[in-house]
Amino acid sequence: MKTLFFATTNENKINEVKNILDIPNLNLIVPQNFNIKETGKTFKENSLIKAKALFEILNKNQNVFGEDSGLCIEALNLEPGIYSKRYDIYKLCKKLNTNEKNQLILDLMKNEKNRNAYFICNISYISKNSQILNFEGILKGKIALSLNDNKNYGFGYDSIFLTKNNKKLSDLKLEEKNKISHRGIAFLKFKKFLLESLFNSQT
């Protein structure tokens, strides 16, 4: 049994990652009450900040990884970007619920013809011997003209993001989403690495 620690407390991300990293004999552990301030200027910097913080907490003797992801919109100068989770505070200095944040994006995009956008995910992995590796995934698409009122799946900005097949991410079941999403792409790369290294290792 191999143990891997995930530096997050986001239940939605945990569910998606567990679905992708379905490796036999992998014990994926999520720390309780993990709360690290994201002070990086890029997704890579923020994922590494989280990974390093957990690596320190675990006395530098466990394999850990952090993840940071978000939505980048061309017409909004690639915002919300690294502020995707807290775009309401960044833009309005007040807390909004998920639908309100999605509506904020739609309002800002109201008169924009260029609706190109992409989701990005970066994973930072730190091994017991302090090796650091990064894995990235990108999903290109467009910002929809309206919210998905019949949202069944997904979270965050999924209900306003159109894939190349003109489907909103929130219309896709978890297994479908993980096949094409930014997080799915990044974690499949990570999974391949784990199978080739961690599970072939004798340590």
CSV table of C-alpha atoms in Angstrom, one decimal, residues 1-199:
chain,number,residue,atom,x,y,z
A,1,MET,CA,0.0,0.0,0.0
A,2,LYS,CA,1.3,3.4,-1.0
A,3,THR,CA,0.3,6.6,0.8
A,4,LEU,CA,-0.2,9.9,-0.9
A,5,PHE,CA,-1.3,13.1,0.9
A,6,PHE,CA,-3.5,15.7,-0.9
A,7,ALA,CA,-3.1,19.3,0.2
A,8,THR,CA,-6.7,20.5,0.0
A,9,THR,CA,-10.0,20.6,1.9
A,10,ASN,CA,-12.2,21.1,-1.2
A,11,GLU,CA,-14.7,18.3,-1.2
A,12,ASN,CA,-15.6,18.7,-4.9
A,13,LYS,CA,-11.9,18.4,-5.9
A,14,ILE,CA,-11.4,15.5,-3.6
A,15,ASN,CA,-14.3,13.6,-5.3
A,16,GLU,CA,-13.0,14.3,-8.8
A,17,VAL,CA,-9.4,13.3,-7.9
A,18,LYS,CA,-10.4,10.1,-6.2
A,19,ASN,CA,-12.4,9.2,-9.3
A,20,ILE,CA,-9.3,9.7,-11.5
A,21,LEU,CA,-6.6,8.3,-9.3
A,22,ASP,CA,-8.4,5.0,-9.0
A,23,ILE,CA,-5.1,3.1,-8.4
A,24,PRO,CA,-5.3,-0.2,-6.5
A,25,ASN,CA,-3.2,0.0,-3.2
A,26,LEU,CA,-3.1,3.8,-3.2
A,27,ASN,CA,-4.2,5.3,0.1
A,28,LEU,CA,-5.1,8.9,-0.7
A,29,ILE,CA,-5.2,10.9,2.5
A,30,VAL,CA,-6.6,14.4,2.9
A,31,PRO,CA,-5.6,16.4,6.0
A,32,GLN,CA,-8.2,17.8,8.3
A,33,ASN,CA,-8.5,21.6,8.7
A,34,PHE,CA,-5.8,22.4,6.1
A,35,ASN,CA,-5.9,26.1,5.4
A,36,ILE,CA,-3.0,27.8,3.7
A,37,LYS,CA,-3.1,31.3,2.3
A,38,GLU,CA,-2.5,31.3,-1.5
A,39,THR,CA,0.0,34.1,-2.1
A,40,GLY,CA,1.4,33.0,-5.4
A,41,LYS,CA,1.0,34.9,-8.7
A,42,THR,CA,0.5,31.8,-10.8
A,43,PHE,CA,-1.4,28.5,-10.5
A,44,LYS,CA,1.9,26.7,-10.3
A,45,GLU,CA,3.1,28.9,-7.5
A,46,ASN,CA,-0.1,28.4,-5.5
A,47,SER,CA,-0.1,24.6,-6.0
A,48,LEU,CA,3.5,24.4,-4.8
A,49,ILE,CA,2.8,26.6,-1.8
A,50,LYS,CA,0.1,24.2,-0.7
A,51,ALA,CA,2.3,21.1,-1.4
A,52,LYS,CA,5.3,22.6,0.5
A,53,ALA,CA,3.2,23.5,3.5
A,54,LEU,CA,1.8,20.0,3.8
A,55,PHE,CA,5.3,18.5,3.2
A,56,GLU,CA,6.5,20.6,6.2
A,57,ILE,CA,3.5,19.6,8.4
A,58,LEU,CA,4.3,15.9,7.7
A,59,ASN,CA,8.0,16.4,8.7
A,60,LYS,CA,9.2,16.0,5.1
A,61,ASN,CA,8.8,12.2,5.0
A,62,GLN,CA,5.6,11.7,3.0
A,63,ASN,CA,4.7,12.0,-0.6
A,64,VAL,CA,2.4,14.9,-1.1
A,65,PHE,CA,0.8,17.0,-3.8
A,66,GLY,CA,-1.1,20.3,-4.1
A,67,GLU,CA,-3.4,21.5,-6.8
A,68,ASP,CA,-4.5,24.9,-8.0
A,69,SER,CA,-6.9,25.6,-10.8
A,70,GLY,CA,-9.2,28.3,-12.2
A,71,LEU,CA,-11.0,29.9,-15.1
A,72,CYS,CA,-9.2,32.4,-17.4
A,73,ILE,CA,-11.3,34.5,-19.8
A,74,GLU,CA,-9.7,36.3,-22.7
A,75,ALA,CA,-12.0,39.4,-22.7
A,76,LEU,CA,-11.4,39.9,-19.0
A,77,ASN,CA,-7.6,39.9,-19.2
A,78,LEU,CA,-7.5,36.3,-18.1
A,79,GLU,CA,-9.5,37.0,-15.0
A,80,PRO,CA,-10.7,35.5,-12.7
A,81,GLY,CA,-7.5,33.4,-13.0
A,82,ILE,CA,-5.8,32.7,-9.7
A,83,TYR,CA,-8.6,34.6,-8.0
A,84,SER,CA,-11.3,32.2,-9.3
A,85,LYS,CA,-12.3,30.9,-5.8
A,86,ARG,CA,-12.4,34.4,-4.3
A,87,TYR,CA,-13.2,36.5,-7.4
A,88,ASP,CA,-16.2,38.0,-5.5
A,89,ILE,CA,-13.9,39.4,-2.8
A,90,TYR,CA,-11.3,40.5,-5.3
A,91,LYS,CA,-13.8,42.3,-7.5
A,92,LEU,CA,-16.5,43.4,-5.1
A,93,CYS,CA,-15.0,43.1,-1.7
A,94,LYS,CA,-18.0,41.0,-0.6
A,95,LYS,CA,-18.9,37.3,-0.4
A,96,LEU,CA,-21.1,35.8,-3.1
A,97,ASN,CA,-22.6,32.3,-3.5
A,98,THR,CA,-21.7,30.2,-6.5
A,99,ASN,CA,-24.6,31.3,-8.7
A,100,GLU,CA,-23.9,35.0,-7.8
A,101,LYS,CA,-20.3,34.6,-8.8
A,102,ASN,CA,-21.3,33.0,-12.1
A,103,GLN,CA,-23.8,35.9,-12.7
A,104,LEU,CA,-21.0,38.4,-11.9
A,105,ILE,CA,-19.0,36.8,-14.8
A,106,LEU,CA,-22.0,36.9,-17.1
A,107,ASP,CA,-22.6,40.6,-16.3
A,108,LEU,CA,-19.0,41.5,-17.0
A,109,MET,CA,-19.1,39.6,-20.3
A,110,LYS,CA,-22.5,41.1,-21.3
A,111,ASN,CA,-21.2,43.1,-24.3
A,112,GLU,CA,-18.2,41.0,-25.2
A,113,LYS,CA,-18.1,39.2,-28.5
A,114,ASN,CA,-14.9,37.3,-27.7
A,115,ARG,CA,-16.1,34.6,-25.2
A,116,ASN,CA,-13.1,32.4,-25.4
A,117,ALA,CA,-11.9,31.0,-22.1
A,118,TYR,CA,-10.1,28.1,-20.6
A,119,PHE,CA,-9.8,26.2,-17.4
A,120,ILE,CA,-6.3,25.4,-16.1
A,121,CYS,CA,-5.1,23.0,-13.5
A,122,ASN,CA,-1.6,22.6,-12.1
A,123,ILE,CA,-0.4,19.8,-9.8
A,124,SER,CA,2.7,20.1,-7.7
A,125,TYR,CA,4.1,16.8,-6.4
A,126,ILE,CA,6.8,16.5,-3.7
A,127,SER,CA,8.3,13.1,-3.0
A,128,LYS,CA,9.8,11.8,0.2
A,129,ASN,CA,13.2,12.6,-1.2
A,130,SER,CA,12.2,16.2,-1.9
A,131,GLN,CA,11.8,15.7,-5.7
A,132,ILE,CA,9.4,18.3,-7.1
A,133,LEU,CA,7.4,17.8,-10.3
A,134,ASN,CA,4.5,19.7,-11.9
A,135,PHE,CA,1.7,18.5,-14.1
A,136,GLU,CA,-0.6,20.7,-16.1
A,137,GLY,CA,-4.0,20.4,-17.8
A,138,ILE,CA,-5.9,22.9,-19.9
A,139,LEU,CA,-9.5,22.8,-21.2
A,140,LYS,CA,-10.5,25.4,-23.8
A,141,GLY,CA,-14.0,26.5,-24.4
A,142,LYS,CA,-16.3,29.6,-24.2
A,143,ILE,CA,-18.3,31.5,-21.7
A,144,ALA,CA,-22.0,30.8,-22.1
A,145,LEU,CA,-24.6,33.5,-22.5
A,146,SER,CA,-26.6,32.4,-19.5
A,147,LEU,CA,-26.5,30.2,-16.3
A,148,ASN,CA,-27.4,26.6,-16.5
A,149,ASP,CA,-30.7,26.6,-14.6
A,150,ASN,CA,-31.0,22.9,-14.8
A,151,LYS,CA,-27.5,22.2,-13.4
A,152,ASN,CA,-27.2,18.6,-12.4
A,153,TYR,CA,-23.4,18.2,-11.9
A,154,GLY,CA,-20.2,20.1,-11.5
A,155,PHE,CA,-19.3,23.0,-9.2
A,156,GLY,CA,-17.8,26.5,-9.4
A,157,TYR,CA,-17.9,28.0,-12.9
A,158,ASP,CA,-19.0,24.7,-14.6
A,159,SER,CA,-22.5,26.1,-15.2
A,160,ILE,CA,-21.3,28.9,-17.5
A,161,PHE,CA,-18.5,27.1,-19.3
A,162,LEU,CA,-19.2,25.7,-22.8
A,163,THR,CA,-17.0,22.9,-24.1
A,164,LYS,CA,-16.0,22.5,-27.8
A,165,ASN,CA,-19.1,20.3,-28.1
A,166,ASN,CA,-21.3,23.2,-26.9
A,167,LYS,CA,-22.1,21.4,-23.7
A,168,LYS,CA,-21.9,23.0,-20.3
A,169,LEU,CA,-19.5,21.3,-17.9
A,170,SER,CA,-22.4,21.1,-15.4
A,171,ASP,CA,-24.3,18.9,-17.8
A,172,LEU,CA,-21.6,16.2,-17.7
A,173,LYS,CA,-21.5,13.4,-15.1
A,174,LEU,CA,-18.3,13.1,-13.1
A,175,GLU,CA,-16.9,10.3,-15.2
A,176,GLU,CA,-17.6,12.3,-18.4
A,177,LYS,CA,-16.2,15.5,-17.1
A,178,ASN,CA,-13.0,13.8,-15.9
A,179,LYS,CA,-12.3,12.5,-19.4
A,180,ILE,CA,-12.0,16.0,-20.9
A,181,SER,CA,-11.5,18.5,-18.1
A,182,HIS,CA,-8.4,20.5,-17.1
A,183,ARG,CA,-8.2,18.5,-13.9
A,184,GLY,CA,-8.8,15.2,-15.6
A,185,ILE,CA,-6.0,15.9,-18.1
A,186,ALA,CA,-3.5,17.0,-15.4
A,187,PHE,CA,-4.3,14.1,-13.1
A,188,LEU,CA,-4.1,11.5,-15.8
A,189,LYS,CA,-0.6,12.7,-16.4
A,190,PHE,CA,0.0,12.5,-12.7
A,191,LYS,CA,-1.5,9.0,-12.5
A,192,LYS,CA,0.8,7.8,-15.3
A,193,PHE,CA,3.8,9.1,-13.4
A,194,LEU,CA,2.7,7.5,-10.2
A,195,LEU,CA,2.2,4.1,-11.9
A,196,GLU,CA,5.6,4.3,-13.5
A,197,SER,CA,7.5,5.6,-10.5
A,198,LEU,CA,5.9,5.3,-7.1
A,199,PHE,CA,4.4,1.9,-7.8
